[in-house]
Amino acid sequence: MSKTKDVRQSVEAELVFDPLVDSTDITVHNLGGEVRLTGTVPSYLQYLEAATAAQRVGGVTKVHNNLEVVLPTFHERDDATLAETANNVLLSNIAVPVGVVATADNGDVTLNGVVRYGSERQAAEQAIAGLTGVRGVKNKIEISDDADPVDVTLLVSDALDRNALILDDSEVDVATNANTVILTGHVRTWAEHDAVIAAAWMAPSVYDVRDDLYITG
């Protein structure tokens, strides 16, 4: 059995195994470890979870998520109701700073506001990802840029050195361009990859993280 077929079948099996994903209408394509997901899912949360499930499979080096969210009729919400629900959830989430607001347009939720940490920006998106009626999320939250890029580079590098998930034989280089952190090098698994990305977003005033990491598998 070819490695290409192994990876595709393994991803298909993982999607079936994951209780948070309805894989009925998902097709998996694989080209040398780069996996592309096509088809439809009934919620935005499943759109995200399907990609996460594919990343768990050994041999997967990149996931292209081309799934479309097609809501069941009974899950559709008018924009006013969806926006009100999203804003109430944001206000009740302690990880999301006051001032982050949501608007809705045909089920697509847009987030606006200003935060200091990338983790706060991500927390806002995660807070509404599972809401009924969400077809997609556009995260336009800005991050204040009052940190010294040199300090940011050191903070991220030190965080990676402390992280138990990132093994010694992984080589990650950290550079900064203004307030964008640029990550290069290689890690062995998606768990290491996600740990590196999360550490980069934790530094103050990081506006963007450019992921040029290679996963060896």
Short mmCIF file of C-alpha atoms in Angstrom, two decimals:
data_model
loop_
_atom_site.label_atom_id
_atom_site.label_comp_id
_atom_site.label_asym_id
_atom_site.label_seq_id
_atom_site.Cartn_x
_atom_site.Cartn_y
_atom_site.Cartn_z
CA MET A 1 0.00 0.00 0.00
CA SER A 2 1.40 3.39 -0.97
CA LYS A 3 2.19 6.06 1.58
CA THR A 4 -0.16 8.44 -0.26
CA LYS A 5 -3.03 6.01 0.23
CA ASP A 6 -2.03 5.39 3.84
CA VAL A 7 -2.28 9.08 4.74
CA ARG A 8 -5.57 9.63 2.95
CA GLN A 9 -7.19 6.58 4.52
CA SER A 10 -5.82 7.48 7.94
CA VAL A 11 -7.27 10.99 7.72
CA GLU A 12 -10.61 9.57 6.60
CA ALA A 13 -10.57 7.18 9.55
CA GLU A 14 -9.70 9.99 11.97
CA LEU A 15 -12.58 12.12 10.68
CA VAL A 16 -14.99 9.22 11.22
CA PHE A 17 -13.51 8.59 14.67
CA ASP A 18 -13.84 12.22 15.82
CA PRO A 19 -17.25 12.63 17.54
CA LEU A 20 -17.25 16.37 16.81
CA VAL A 21 -17.16 15.86 13.04
CA ASP A 22 -19.85 14.59 10.66
CA SER A 23 -17.62 13.27 7.89
CA THR A 24 -20.47 12.16 5.62
CA ASP A 25 -19.87 14.87 3.01
CA ILE A 26 -16.10 15.34 3.42
CA THR A 27 -13.64 14.20 0.75
CA VAL A 28 -9.94 13.85 1.58
CA HIS A 29 -7.19 14.44 -0.98
CA ASN A 30 -3.52 13.84 -0.27
CA LEU A 31 -0.42 14.79 -2.22
CA GLY A 32 2.82 13.90 -0.48
CA GLY A 33 1.51 14.71 2.99
CA GLU A 34 -0.36 17.87 1.99
CA VAL A 35 -3.99 17.12 2.72
CA ARG A 36 -6.93 19.00 1.20
CA LEU A 37 -10.42 18.72 2.65
CA THR A 38 -13.37 19.41 0.36
CA GLY A 39 -17.12 19.06 0.74
CA THR A 40 -19.53 20.41 3.32
CA VAL A 41 -20.03 20.42 7.08
CA PRO A 42 -23.08 21.60 9.05
CA SER A 43 -21.32 24.07 11.37
CA TYR A 44 -18.31 26.36 11.64
CA LEU A 45 -17.09 24.42 14.67
CA GLN A 46 -16.98 21.27 12.56
CA TYR A 47 -15.12 23.20 9.85
CA LEU A 48 -12.38 23.92 12.41
CA GLU A 49 -12.44 20.49 14.04
CA ALA A 50 -12.10 18.66 10.73
CA ALA A 51 -8.79 20.43 10.06
CA THR A 52 -7.63 19.70 13.61
CA ALA A 53 -8.48 16.02 13.18
CA ALA A 54 -6.48 15.84 9.94
CA GLN A 55 -3.49 17.43 11.65
CA ARG A 56 -3.43 14.66 14.25
CA VAL A 57 -2.60 12.04 11.63
CA GLY A 58 1.00 10.98 11.19
CA GLY A 59 2.50 11.92 7.84
CA VAL A 60 0.33 15.02 7.37
CA THR A 61 2.56 18.05 6.80
CA LYS A 62 -0.05 20.63 5.79
CA VAL A 63 -3.84 20.89 5.75
CA HIS A 64 -5.78 22.94 3.19
CA ASN A 65 -9.28 23.39 4.55
CA ASN A 66 -11.61 23.96 1.58
CA LEU A 67 -14.75 22.82 3.37
CA GLU A 68 -17.96 24.84 3.05
CA VAL A 69 -20.29 25.41 5.99
CA VAL A 70 -23.88 24.64 5.03
CA LEU A 71 -26.14 25.20 8.02
CA PRO A 72 -29.23 23.07 8.56
CA THR A 73 -32.35 25.21 8.31
CA PHE A 74 -33.11 24.80 12.01
CA HIS A 75 -29.65 26.20 12.90
CA GLU A 76 -29.99 29.39 10.90
CA ARG A 77 -30.27 32.65 12.87
CA ASP A 78 -31.11 36.12 11.68
CA ASP A 79 -28.16 38.52 11.83
CA ALA A 80 -29.55 40.65 14.65
CA THR A 81 -30.07 37.63 16.90
CA LEU A 82 -26.67 36.16 16.04
CA ALA A 83 -24.84 39.44 16.68
CA GLU A 84 -26.61 39.93 20.01
CA THR A 85 -25.77 36.39 21.11
CA ALA A 86 -22.13 36.75 20.02
CA ASN A 87 -21.69 40.05 21.88
CA ASN A 88 -23.21 38.61 25.05
CA VAL A 89 -20.80 35.67 24.86
CA LEU A 90 -17.82 38.01 24.36
CA LEU A 91 -18.83 40.13 27.34
CA SER A 92 -19.19 37.06 29.56
CA ASN A 93 -15.79 35.59 28.59
CA ILE A 94 -13.09 36.66 31.04
CA ALA A 95 -10.34 36.00 28.46
CA VAL A 96 -11.76 38.61 26.06
CA PRO A 97 -11.08 42.29 26.91
CA VAL A 98 -13.95 44.77 27.03
CA GLY A 99 -14.29 46.59 23.72
CA VAL A 100 -14.29 43.61 21.39
CA VAL A 101 -17.54 43.63 19.41
CA ALA A 102 -19.21 41.36 16.88
CA THR A 103 -21.38 42.04 13.86
CA ALA A 104 -23.11 39.50 11.64
CA ASP A 105 -23.89 39.33 7.94
CA ASN A 106 -25.67 36.25 6.60
CA GLY A 107 -24.12 34.13 9.34
CA ASP A 108 -20.58 35.45 8.87
CA VAL A 109 -19.44 37.07 12.12
CA THR A 110 -16.89 39.89 12.06
CA LEU A 111 -14.92 40.76 15.18
CA ASN A 112 -13.53 44.26 15.79
CA GLY A 113 -11.70 45.97 18.64
CA VAL A 114 -8.21 46.40 20.07
CA VAL A 115 -6.38 43.99 22.40
CA ARG A 116 -2.82 43.68 23.64
CA TYR A 117 -2.20 39.96 23.20
CA GLY A 118 -2.72 37.63 20.29
CA SER A 119 -4.09 35.08 22.75
CA GLU A 120 -6.92 37.53 23.55
CA ARG A 121 -7.63 37.85 19.84
CA GLN A 122 -7.81 34.08 19.52
CA ALA A 123 -9.97 33.77 22.65
CA ALA A 124 -12.58 36.04 21.07
CA GLU A 125 -12.75 33.88 17.95
CA GLN A 126 -12.91 30.66 19.94
CA ALA A 127 -15.70 32.06 22.11
CA ILE A 128 -18.10 32.39 19.18
CA ALA A 129 -16.91 29.53 16.96
CA GLY A 130 -19.44 27.11 18.42
CA LEU A 131 -22.47 29.39 18.38
CA THR A 132 -25.52 28.19 16.49
CA GLY A 133 -25.90 30.07 13.23
CA VAL A 134 -22.23 30.90 12.61
CA ARG A 135 -21.11 30.15 9.04
CA GLY A 136 -17.68 31.79 9.31
CA VAL A 137 -15.58 34.22 11.33
CA LYS A 138 -13.62 37.24 10.13
CA ASN A 139 -11.24 38.30 12.88
CA LYS A 140 -10.39 41.97 12.38
CA ILE A 141 -9.35 42.62 15.98
CA GLU A 142 -6.26 44.83 16.10
CA ILE A 143 -3.34 44.37 18.48
CA SER A 144 -1.64 47.38 20.04
CA ASP A 145 1.95 47.73 18.82
CA ASP A 146 3.78 49.34 21.71
CA ALA A 147 6.40 46.62 22.31
CA ASP A 148 10.05 46.59 21.30
CA PRO A 149 10.53 43.94 18.55
CA VAL A 150 13.84 42.87 20.12
CA ASP A 151 12.06 42.17 23.41
CA VAL A 152 9.38 40.22 21.57
CA THR A 153 12.00 38.00 19.91
CA LEU A 154 13.64 37.24 23.25
CA LEU A 155 10.34 36.56 24.97
CA VAL A 156 9.25 34.08 22.30
CA SER A 157 12.64 32.35 22.21
CA ASP A 158 12.67 31.93 25.99
CA ALA A 159 9.11 30.58 25.94
CA LEU A 160 10.06 27.96 23.36
CA ASP A 161 13.04 26.88 25.47
CA ARG A 162 10.71 26.30 28.44
CA ASN A 163 8.03 24.40 26.56
CA ALA A 164 7.95 20.67 27.36
CA LEU A 165 6.22 19.82 24.07
CA ILE A 166 9.07 21.17 21.96
CA LEU A 167 11.83 18.57 21.93
CA ASP A 168 15.55 19.26 21.70
CA ASP A 169 15.84 17.81 18.20
CA SER A 170 13.36 20.35 16.85
CA GLU A 171 15.02 23.46 15.45
CA VAL A 172 12.95 26.63 15.54
CA ASP A 173 14.35 30.04 14.64
CA VAL A 174 12.55 33.20 15.76
CA ALA A 175 12.84 36.53 13.98
CA THR A 176 10.79 39.71 14.16
CA ASN A 177 9.80 42.17 11.47
CA ALA A 178 8.18 45.13 13.24
CA ASN A 179 5.50 43.33 15.29
CA THR A 180 5.30 40.20 13.15
CA VAL A 181 7.00 37.09 14.51
CA ILE A 182 8.56 34.92 11.80
CA LEU A 183 9.04 31.25 12.66
CA THR A 184 11.30 29.04 10.56
CA GLY A 185 12.94 25.65 11.02
CA HIS A 186 11.38 22.26 11.69
CA VAL A 187 9.38 20.38 14.30
CA ARG A 188 8.42 16.72 14.39
CA THR A 189 4.68 16.81 15.04
CA TRP A 190 1.62 19.03 14.78
CA ALA A 191 1.52 19.15 18.59
CA GLU A 192 4.98 20.75 18.58
CA HIS A 193 3.94 23.04 15.73
CA ASP A 194 0.86 24.25 17.63
CA ALA A 195 2.90 24.76 20.80
CA VAL A 196 5.35 26.98 18.91
CA ILE A 197 2.57 29.04 17.33
CA ALA A 198 0.78 29.43 20.67
CA ALA A 199 3.97 30.60 22.37
CA ALA A 200 4.52 33.22 19.68
CA TRP A 201 1.01 34.60 20.09
CA MET A 202 1.42 34.89 23.88
CA ALA A 203 4.04 37.64 23.62
CA PRO A 204 2.67 41.17 24.03
CA SER A 205 1.95 43.27 20.94
CA VAL A 206 2.47 40.49 18.40
CA TYR A 207 0.26 41.52 15.50
CA ASP A 208 0.91 38.55 13.27
CA VAL A 209 2.74 35.21 13.30
CA ARG A 210 4.22 34.02 10.01
CA ASP A 211 4.37 30.26 10.06
CA ASP A 212 7.22 28.98 7.87
CA LEU A 213 7.78 25.87 9.97
CA TYR A 214 8.29 22.47 8.38
CA ILE A 215 6.82 19.37 9.98
CA THR A 216 9.07 16.35 9.54
CA GLY A 217 6.41 13.84 10.62
#
